[in-house]
Coordinates of C-alpha atoms in Angstrom, one line a residue:
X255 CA -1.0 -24.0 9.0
X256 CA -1.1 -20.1 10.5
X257 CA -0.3 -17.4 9.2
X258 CA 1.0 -14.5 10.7
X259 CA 0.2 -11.0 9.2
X260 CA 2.3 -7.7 10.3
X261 CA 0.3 -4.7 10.4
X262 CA 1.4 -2.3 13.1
X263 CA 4.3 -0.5 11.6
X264 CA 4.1 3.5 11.3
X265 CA 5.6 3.3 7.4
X266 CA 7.2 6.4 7.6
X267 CA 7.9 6.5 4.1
X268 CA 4.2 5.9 3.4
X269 CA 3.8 9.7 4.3
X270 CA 1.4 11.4 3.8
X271 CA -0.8 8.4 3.5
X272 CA 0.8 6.8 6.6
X273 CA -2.5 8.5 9.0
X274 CA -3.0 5.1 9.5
X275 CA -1.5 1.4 8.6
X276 CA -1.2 1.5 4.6
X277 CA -3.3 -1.9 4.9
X278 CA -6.2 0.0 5.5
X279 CA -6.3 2.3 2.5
X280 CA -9.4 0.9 0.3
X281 CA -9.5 -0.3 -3.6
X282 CA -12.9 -1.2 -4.9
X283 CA -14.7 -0.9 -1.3
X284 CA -12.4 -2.9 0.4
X285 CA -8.8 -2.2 2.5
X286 CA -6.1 -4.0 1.6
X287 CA -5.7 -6.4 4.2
X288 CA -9.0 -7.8 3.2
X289 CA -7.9 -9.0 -0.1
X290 CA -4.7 -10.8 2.0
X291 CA -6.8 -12.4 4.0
X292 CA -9.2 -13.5 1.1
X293 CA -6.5 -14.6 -0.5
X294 CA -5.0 -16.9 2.5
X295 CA -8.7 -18.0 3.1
X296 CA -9.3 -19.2 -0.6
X297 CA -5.9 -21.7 -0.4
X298 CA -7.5 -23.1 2.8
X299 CA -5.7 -21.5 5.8
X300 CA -8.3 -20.5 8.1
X301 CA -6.0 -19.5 11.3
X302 CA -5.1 -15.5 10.7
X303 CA -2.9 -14.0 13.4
X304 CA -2.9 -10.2 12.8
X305 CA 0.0 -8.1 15.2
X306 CA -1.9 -4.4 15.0
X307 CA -0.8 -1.2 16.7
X308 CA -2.3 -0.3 20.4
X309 CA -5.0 1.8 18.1
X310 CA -6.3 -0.8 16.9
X311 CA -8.5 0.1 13.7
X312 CA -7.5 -2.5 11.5
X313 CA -9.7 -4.5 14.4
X314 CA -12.7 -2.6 13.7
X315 CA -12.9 -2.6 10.4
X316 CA -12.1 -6.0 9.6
X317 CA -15.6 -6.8 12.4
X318 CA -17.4 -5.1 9.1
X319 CA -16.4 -7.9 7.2
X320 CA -17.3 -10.7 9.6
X321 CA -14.3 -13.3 8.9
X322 CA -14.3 -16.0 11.3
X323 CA -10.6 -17.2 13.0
X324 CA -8.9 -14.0 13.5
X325 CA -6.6 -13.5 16.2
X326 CA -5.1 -10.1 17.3
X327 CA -1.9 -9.0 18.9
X328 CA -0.8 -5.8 20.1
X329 CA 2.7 -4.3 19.2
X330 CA 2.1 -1.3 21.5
X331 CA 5.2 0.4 20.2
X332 CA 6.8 0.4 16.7
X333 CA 10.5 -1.5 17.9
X334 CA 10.1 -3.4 13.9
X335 CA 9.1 -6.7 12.8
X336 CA 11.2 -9.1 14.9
X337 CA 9.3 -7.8 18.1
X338 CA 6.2 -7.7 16.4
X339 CA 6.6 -12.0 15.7
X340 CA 8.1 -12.8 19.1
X341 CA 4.2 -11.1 20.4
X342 CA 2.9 -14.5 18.5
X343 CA 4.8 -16.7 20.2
X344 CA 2.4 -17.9 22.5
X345 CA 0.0 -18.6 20.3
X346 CA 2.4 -20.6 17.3
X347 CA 1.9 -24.4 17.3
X348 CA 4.7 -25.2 14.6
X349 CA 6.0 -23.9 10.9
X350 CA 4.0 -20.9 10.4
X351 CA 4.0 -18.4 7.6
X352 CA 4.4 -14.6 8.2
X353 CA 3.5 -11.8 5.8
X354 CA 3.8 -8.2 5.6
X355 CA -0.2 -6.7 6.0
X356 CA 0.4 -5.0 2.4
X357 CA 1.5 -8.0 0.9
X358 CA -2.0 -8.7 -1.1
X359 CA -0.8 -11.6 -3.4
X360 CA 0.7 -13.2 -0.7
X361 CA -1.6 -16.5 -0.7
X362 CA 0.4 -17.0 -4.4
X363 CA 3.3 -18.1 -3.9
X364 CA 2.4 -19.9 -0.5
X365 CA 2.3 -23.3 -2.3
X366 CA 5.4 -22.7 -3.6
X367 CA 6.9 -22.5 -0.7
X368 CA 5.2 -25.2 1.1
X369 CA 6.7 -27.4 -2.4
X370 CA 9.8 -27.0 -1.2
X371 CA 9.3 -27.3 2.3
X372 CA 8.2 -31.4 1.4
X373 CA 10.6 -31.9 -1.1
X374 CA 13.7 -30.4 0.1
X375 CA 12.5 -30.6 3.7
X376 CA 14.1 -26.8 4.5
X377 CA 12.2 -25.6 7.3
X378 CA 13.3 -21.5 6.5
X379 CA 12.0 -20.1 3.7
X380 CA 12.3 -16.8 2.3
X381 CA 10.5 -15.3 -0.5
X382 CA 12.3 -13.2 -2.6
X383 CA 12.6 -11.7 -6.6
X384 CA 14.4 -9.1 -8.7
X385 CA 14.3 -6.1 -7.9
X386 CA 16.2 -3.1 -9.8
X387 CA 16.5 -1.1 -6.4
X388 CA 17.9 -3.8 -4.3
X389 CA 19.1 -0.9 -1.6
X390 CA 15.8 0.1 -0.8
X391 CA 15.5 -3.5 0.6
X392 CA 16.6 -6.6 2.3
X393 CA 19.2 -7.9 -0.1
X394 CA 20.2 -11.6 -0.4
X395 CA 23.4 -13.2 -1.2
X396 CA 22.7 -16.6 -2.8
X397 CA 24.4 -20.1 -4.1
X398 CA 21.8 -21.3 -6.3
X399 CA 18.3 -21.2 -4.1
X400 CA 20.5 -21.4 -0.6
X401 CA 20.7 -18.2 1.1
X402 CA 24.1 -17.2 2.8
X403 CA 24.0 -14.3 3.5
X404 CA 21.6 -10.7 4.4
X405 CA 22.2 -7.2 4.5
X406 CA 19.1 -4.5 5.0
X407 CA 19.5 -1.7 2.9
X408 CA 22.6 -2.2 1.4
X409 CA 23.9 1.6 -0.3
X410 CA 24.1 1.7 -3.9
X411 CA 26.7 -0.6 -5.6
X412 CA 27.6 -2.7 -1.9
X413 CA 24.1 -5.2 -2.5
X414 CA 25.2 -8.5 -2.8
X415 CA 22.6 -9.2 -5.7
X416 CA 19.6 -7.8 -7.3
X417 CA 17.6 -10.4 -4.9
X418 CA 15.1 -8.6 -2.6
X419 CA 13.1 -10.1 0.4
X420 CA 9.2 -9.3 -0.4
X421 CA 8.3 -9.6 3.2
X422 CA 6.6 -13.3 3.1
X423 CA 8.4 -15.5 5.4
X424 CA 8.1 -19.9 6.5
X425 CA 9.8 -20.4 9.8
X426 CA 10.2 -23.0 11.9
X427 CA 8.4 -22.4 15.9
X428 CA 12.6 -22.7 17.2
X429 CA 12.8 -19.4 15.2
X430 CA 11.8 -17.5 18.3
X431 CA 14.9 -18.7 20.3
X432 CA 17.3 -16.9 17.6
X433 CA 14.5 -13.6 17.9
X434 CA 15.4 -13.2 21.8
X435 CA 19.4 -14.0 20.9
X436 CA 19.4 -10.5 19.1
X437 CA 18.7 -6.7 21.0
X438 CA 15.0 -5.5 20.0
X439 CA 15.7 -3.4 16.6
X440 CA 14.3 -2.2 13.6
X441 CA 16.0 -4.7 12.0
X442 CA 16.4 -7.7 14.4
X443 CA 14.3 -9.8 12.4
X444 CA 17.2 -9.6 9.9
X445 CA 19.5 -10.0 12.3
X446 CA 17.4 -12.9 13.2
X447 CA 18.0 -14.5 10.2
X448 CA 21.8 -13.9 9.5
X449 CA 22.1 -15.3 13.0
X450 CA 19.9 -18.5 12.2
X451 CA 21.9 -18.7 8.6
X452 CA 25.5 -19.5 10.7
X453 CA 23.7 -22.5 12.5
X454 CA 21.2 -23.9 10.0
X455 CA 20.0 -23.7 6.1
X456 CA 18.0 -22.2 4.7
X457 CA 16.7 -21.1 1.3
X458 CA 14.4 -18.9 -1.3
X459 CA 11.8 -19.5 -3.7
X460 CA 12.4 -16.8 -6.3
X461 CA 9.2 -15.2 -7.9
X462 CA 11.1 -14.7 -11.5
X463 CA 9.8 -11.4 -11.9
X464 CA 9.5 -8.2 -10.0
X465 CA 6.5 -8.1 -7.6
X466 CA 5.1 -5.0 -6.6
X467 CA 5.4 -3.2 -2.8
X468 CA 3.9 -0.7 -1.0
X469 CA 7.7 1.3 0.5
X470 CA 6.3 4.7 -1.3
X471 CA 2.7 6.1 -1.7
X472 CA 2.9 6.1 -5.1
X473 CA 3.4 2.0 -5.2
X474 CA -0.4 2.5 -4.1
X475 CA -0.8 2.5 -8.1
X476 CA 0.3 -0.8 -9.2
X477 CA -1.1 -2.4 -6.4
X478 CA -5.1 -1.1 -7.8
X479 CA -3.7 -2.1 -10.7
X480 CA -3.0 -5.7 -9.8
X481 CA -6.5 -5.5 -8.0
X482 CA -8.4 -4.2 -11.2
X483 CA -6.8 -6.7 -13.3
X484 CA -8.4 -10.1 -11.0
X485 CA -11.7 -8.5 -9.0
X486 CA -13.4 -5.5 -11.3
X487 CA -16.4 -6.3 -12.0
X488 CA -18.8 -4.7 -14.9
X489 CA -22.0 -4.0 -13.3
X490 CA -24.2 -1.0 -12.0
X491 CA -25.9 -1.1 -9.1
X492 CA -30.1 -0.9 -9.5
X493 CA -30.2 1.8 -7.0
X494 CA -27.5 4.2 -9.2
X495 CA -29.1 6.9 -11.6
X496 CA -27.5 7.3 -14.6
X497 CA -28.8 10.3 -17.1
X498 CA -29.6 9.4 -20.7
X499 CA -26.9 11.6 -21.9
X500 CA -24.2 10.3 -19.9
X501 CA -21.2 7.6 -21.3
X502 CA -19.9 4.7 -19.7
X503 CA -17.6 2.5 -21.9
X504 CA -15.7 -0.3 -20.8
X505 CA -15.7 -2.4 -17.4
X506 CA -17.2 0.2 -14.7
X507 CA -18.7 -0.7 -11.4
X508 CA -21.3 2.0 -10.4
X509 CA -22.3 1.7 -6.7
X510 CA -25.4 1.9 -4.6
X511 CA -27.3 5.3 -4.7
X512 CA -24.4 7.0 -6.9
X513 CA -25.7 9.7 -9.4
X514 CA -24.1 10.2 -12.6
X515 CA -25.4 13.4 -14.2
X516 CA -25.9 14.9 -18.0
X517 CA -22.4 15.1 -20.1
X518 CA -20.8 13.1 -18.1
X519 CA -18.4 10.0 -19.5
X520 CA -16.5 7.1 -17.5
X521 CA -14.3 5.4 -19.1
X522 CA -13.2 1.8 -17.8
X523 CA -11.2 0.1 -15.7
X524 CA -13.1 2.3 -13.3
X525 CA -14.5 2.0 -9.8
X526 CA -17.3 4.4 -8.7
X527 CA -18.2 3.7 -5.3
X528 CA -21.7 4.3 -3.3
X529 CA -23.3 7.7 -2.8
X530 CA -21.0 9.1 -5.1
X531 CA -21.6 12.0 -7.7
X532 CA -20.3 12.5 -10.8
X533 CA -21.4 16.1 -12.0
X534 CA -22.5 17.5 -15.5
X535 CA -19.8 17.4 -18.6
X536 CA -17.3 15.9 -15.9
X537 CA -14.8 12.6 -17.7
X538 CA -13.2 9.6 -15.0
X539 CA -11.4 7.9 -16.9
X540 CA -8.9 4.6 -16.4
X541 CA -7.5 3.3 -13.5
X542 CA -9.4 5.7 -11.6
X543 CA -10.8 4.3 -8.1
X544 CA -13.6 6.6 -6.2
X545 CA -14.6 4.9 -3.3
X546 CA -17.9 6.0 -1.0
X547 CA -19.3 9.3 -0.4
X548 CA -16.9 11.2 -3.3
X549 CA -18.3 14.5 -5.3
X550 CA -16.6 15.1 -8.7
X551 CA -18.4 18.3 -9.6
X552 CA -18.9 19.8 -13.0
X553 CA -16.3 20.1 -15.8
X554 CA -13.6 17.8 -14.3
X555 CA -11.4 15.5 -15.2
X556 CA -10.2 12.4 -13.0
X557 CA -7.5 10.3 -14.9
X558 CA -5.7 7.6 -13.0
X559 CA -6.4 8.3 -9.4
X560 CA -7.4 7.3 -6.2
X561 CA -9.7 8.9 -3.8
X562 CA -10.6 7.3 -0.8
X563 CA -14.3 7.9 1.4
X564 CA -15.7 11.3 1.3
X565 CA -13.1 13.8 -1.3
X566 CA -15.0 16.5 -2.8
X567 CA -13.1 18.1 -5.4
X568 CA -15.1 21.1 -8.0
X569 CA -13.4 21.5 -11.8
X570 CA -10.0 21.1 -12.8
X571 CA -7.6 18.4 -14.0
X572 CA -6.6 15.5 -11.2
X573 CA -4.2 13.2 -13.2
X574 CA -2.3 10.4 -11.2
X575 CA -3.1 11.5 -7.9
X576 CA -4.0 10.1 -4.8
X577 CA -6.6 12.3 -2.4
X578 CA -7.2 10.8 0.8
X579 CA -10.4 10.9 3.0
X580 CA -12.4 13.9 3.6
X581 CA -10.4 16.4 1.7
X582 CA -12.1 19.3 0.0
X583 CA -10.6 20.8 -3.2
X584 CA -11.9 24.2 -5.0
X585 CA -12.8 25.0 -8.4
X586 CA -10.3 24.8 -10.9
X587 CA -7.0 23.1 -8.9
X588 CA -4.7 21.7 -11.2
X589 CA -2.2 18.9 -10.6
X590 CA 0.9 18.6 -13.1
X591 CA 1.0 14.9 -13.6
X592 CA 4.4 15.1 -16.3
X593 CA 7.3 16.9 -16.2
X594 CA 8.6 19.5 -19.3
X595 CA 11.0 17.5 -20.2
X596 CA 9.2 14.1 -20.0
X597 CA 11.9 12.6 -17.8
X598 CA 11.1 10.7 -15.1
X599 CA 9.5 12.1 -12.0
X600 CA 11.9 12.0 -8.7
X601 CA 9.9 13.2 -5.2
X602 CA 10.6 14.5 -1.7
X603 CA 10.6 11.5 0.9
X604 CA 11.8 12.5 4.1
X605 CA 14.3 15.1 3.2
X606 CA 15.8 13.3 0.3
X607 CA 15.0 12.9 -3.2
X608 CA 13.4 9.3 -4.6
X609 CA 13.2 8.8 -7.9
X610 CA 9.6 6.9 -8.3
X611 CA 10.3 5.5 -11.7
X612 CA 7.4 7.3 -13.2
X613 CA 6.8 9.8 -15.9
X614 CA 3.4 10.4 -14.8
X615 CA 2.5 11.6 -11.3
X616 CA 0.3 14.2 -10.0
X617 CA 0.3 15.0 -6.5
X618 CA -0.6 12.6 -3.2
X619 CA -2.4 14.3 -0.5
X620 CA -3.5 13.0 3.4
X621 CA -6.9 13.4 5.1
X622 CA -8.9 16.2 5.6
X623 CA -6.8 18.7 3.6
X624 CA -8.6 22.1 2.5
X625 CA -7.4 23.5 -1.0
X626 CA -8.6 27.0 -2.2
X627 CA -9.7 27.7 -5.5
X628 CA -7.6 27.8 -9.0
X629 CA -4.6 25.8 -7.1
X630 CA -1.6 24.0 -9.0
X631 CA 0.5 21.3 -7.8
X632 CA 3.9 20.5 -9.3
X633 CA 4.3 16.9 -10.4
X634 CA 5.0 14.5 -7.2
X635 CA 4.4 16.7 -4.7
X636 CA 3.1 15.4 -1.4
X637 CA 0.8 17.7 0.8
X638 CA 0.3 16.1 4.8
X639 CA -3.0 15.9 6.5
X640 CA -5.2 18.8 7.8
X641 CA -3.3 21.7 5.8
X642 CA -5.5 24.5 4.4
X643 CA -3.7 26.1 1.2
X644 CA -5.1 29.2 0.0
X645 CA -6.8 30.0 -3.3
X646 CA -4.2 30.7 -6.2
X647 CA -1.6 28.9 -4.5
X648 CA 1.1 26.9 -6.6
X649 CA 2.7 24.5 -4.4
X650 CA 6.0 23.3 -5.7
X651 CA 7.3 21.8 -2.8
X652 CA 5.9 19.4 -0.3
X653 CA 3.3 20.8 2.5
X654 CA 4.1 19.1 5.9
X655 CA 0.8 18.0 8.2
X656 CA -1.6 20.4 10.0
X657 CA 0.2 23.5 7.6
X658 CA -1.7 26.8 6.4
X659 CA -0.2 27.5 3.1
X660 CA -0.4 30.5 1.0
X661 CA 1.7 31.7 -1.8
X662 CA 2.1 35.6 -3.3
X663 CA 1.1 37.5 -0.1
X664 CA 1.6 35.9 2.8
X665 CA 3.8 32.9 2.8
X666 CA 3.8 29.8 4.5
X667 CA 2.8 30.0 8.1
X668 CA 2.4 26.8 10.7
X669 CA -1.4 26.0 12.3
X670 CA -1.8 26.8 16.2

């Protein structure tokens, strides 16, 4: 059996985080991808065909991990996921499976569907499950388990259930026939499909329960959540120092060469990466994911967030955030995780409002970003890569990429 994995869309919505394929961004040491392809491996499918963008990085750091049978194909351009499978073609022997490169418990539900593929004898297959935002998604019309119908992105109140596709996918090699039948679009794989569904039958396996995704950078959350839950392990490396007078309750990992100094307390389910730094009186606390090369200095607090490789941040409060690599954040920046009124948190996602179906959110930030001292962020803000935003700044709105920022005397101004 192959497996197809698609990892060489730009995920616009993924913005800020979107610097590079969301399958990249790292939980306990690890990208994303890696725990698919673990995942596939562990069931028994050993042939991995990975469609990646012409930058290829997902290459490069998969070679870290040394997994044997990986194939690569390039998807130059972003033209959406019915171009990216036709690029396979060539190398597709019969029924193959194809999964979205974000869709980490994909290996799940693959006996499922190979279940019904020997008892019902159906050779398309579509994954799907409840979802209570069925417009932000392929939508499903259904008699019993046998699909009739699709519509991508239906708006409000015209879905045809609350049935979303989760982007894991058993087709049949003749597939590629009804992929060249339809014009090279964002959504010609659905178009694909709806084409296929007036000649032949096909049908769902239907999870039961709503799986997570990764459409928003906030989704990033219950994805390490899912991740802590199954692979956190208790343990601190030998290598770590750890001062007499620091805490550490519950399931922590501590990596190689980290340094954990006087006052400080972690509190578990947390991940502490290598060569970290966790500074005097400073408190990490649940759900909170460090990975290599991160500097919490003195007298802050880290509650529910992820940084990835090399974020320096000084004191203040970081509360359901997301920092990405290599940012640096002054002394004493805040980010509002909740709103006043406790309701639920809506954010900016390109130029219109999303509600996020959170109450807690801090803010999400890209790579390399530069904050001044004694900043605030309003709750779900998002802040691109490579901004500098000066000290005393509150930032109530969301900073686009490469963007010098500076509130009270000299407004916002635009990088050369």
């Amino acid at each position: 059996m192959q497996v197809v994995i698609l990892a060489a869309g730009e995920s616009s919505r993924f913005w800020p985080l979107n610097y590079q394929h969301k399958s990249l961004l790292k939980i306990m040491g690890k990208p994303l991808i890696f725990y698919l392809i673990e995942g596939l491996r562990k069931f028994g499918i050993k042939e991995v065909i990975i469609v990646i963008d012409k930058k290829r990085e997902i290459k490069e750091e998969l070679k870290k991990y040394k997994i044997k049978n990986l194939k690569y194909v390039i998807q130059p351009e972003a033209r959406g996921t019915g171009e990216a499978i036709l690029r396979t073609e060539k190398l597709i022997k019969d029924f193959f499976f194809v999964l979205n490169g974000d869709r980490i418990d994909g290996s799940e539900y693959i006996e499922k569907i190979l279940a019904k593929f020997k008892k019902e004898r159906t050779e398309l297959i579509v994954l799907a499950g409840p979802t209570k935002t069925p417009w932000l998604f392929g939508n499903l019309k259904i008699k019993k388990d046998k699909i009739l119908d699709i519509i991508e992105k239906p708006k409000p109140g015209r879905e045809f259930s609350n049935l979303k596709i989760i982007g894991t996918y058993f087709l049949p090699k003749e597939f590629f026939g009804y992929l060249k039948r339809v014009p090279i679009h964002p959504h010609s794989l659905e178009k694909a499909l709806s084409l296929y569904l007036k000649e032949k039958e096909a049908r769902i396996v239907n999870t039961r329960k709503e799986t997570f995704t990764l459409k928003y950078p906030w989704h990033l959350f219950e994805v390490q959540r899912y991740l802590f839950n199954r692979f956190l392990k208790k343990k601190i490396e030998k290598s770590a120092v750890i001062s007499k007078k620091a805490v550490i309750e519950g399931k922590v990992y501590i990596g190689k060469n980290t340094k954990i100094y006087e006052g400080a307390v972690i509190k578990g389910p947390c991940y502490i990466g290598d060569n970290c730094v966790v500074g005097n009186n400073s408190l990490v606390r649940e759900y909170s994911n460090l990975e290599q090369n991160v500097l919490i200095g003195a007298f802050a607090e880290v509650a529910r967030s992820i940084f990835q490789e090399d974020v320096h941040i000084h004191s203040g409060y970081f509360g359901d955030s997301i920092i990405a690599k290599g940012c640096r954040i002054g002394a004493g920046a805040i980010t509002a995780n909740v709103r006043i009124d406790r309701r639920e948190i809506k954010s900016t996602v390109k130029d219109e409002k999303v509600e996020t179906s959170l109450n807690s959110l801090g803010v999400i930030m890209g790579e390399n970003s530069r904050i001044g001292i004694r900043c605030s962020f309003m709750p779900g803000v998002l802040v691109g890569s490579n901004c500098i935003i000066g000290p005393n700044s509150l930032v109530k709105e969301n900073i686009e990429d490469n963007t010098r920022f500076y509130t009270g005397y000299k407004g916002i101004q635009k990088s050369p």
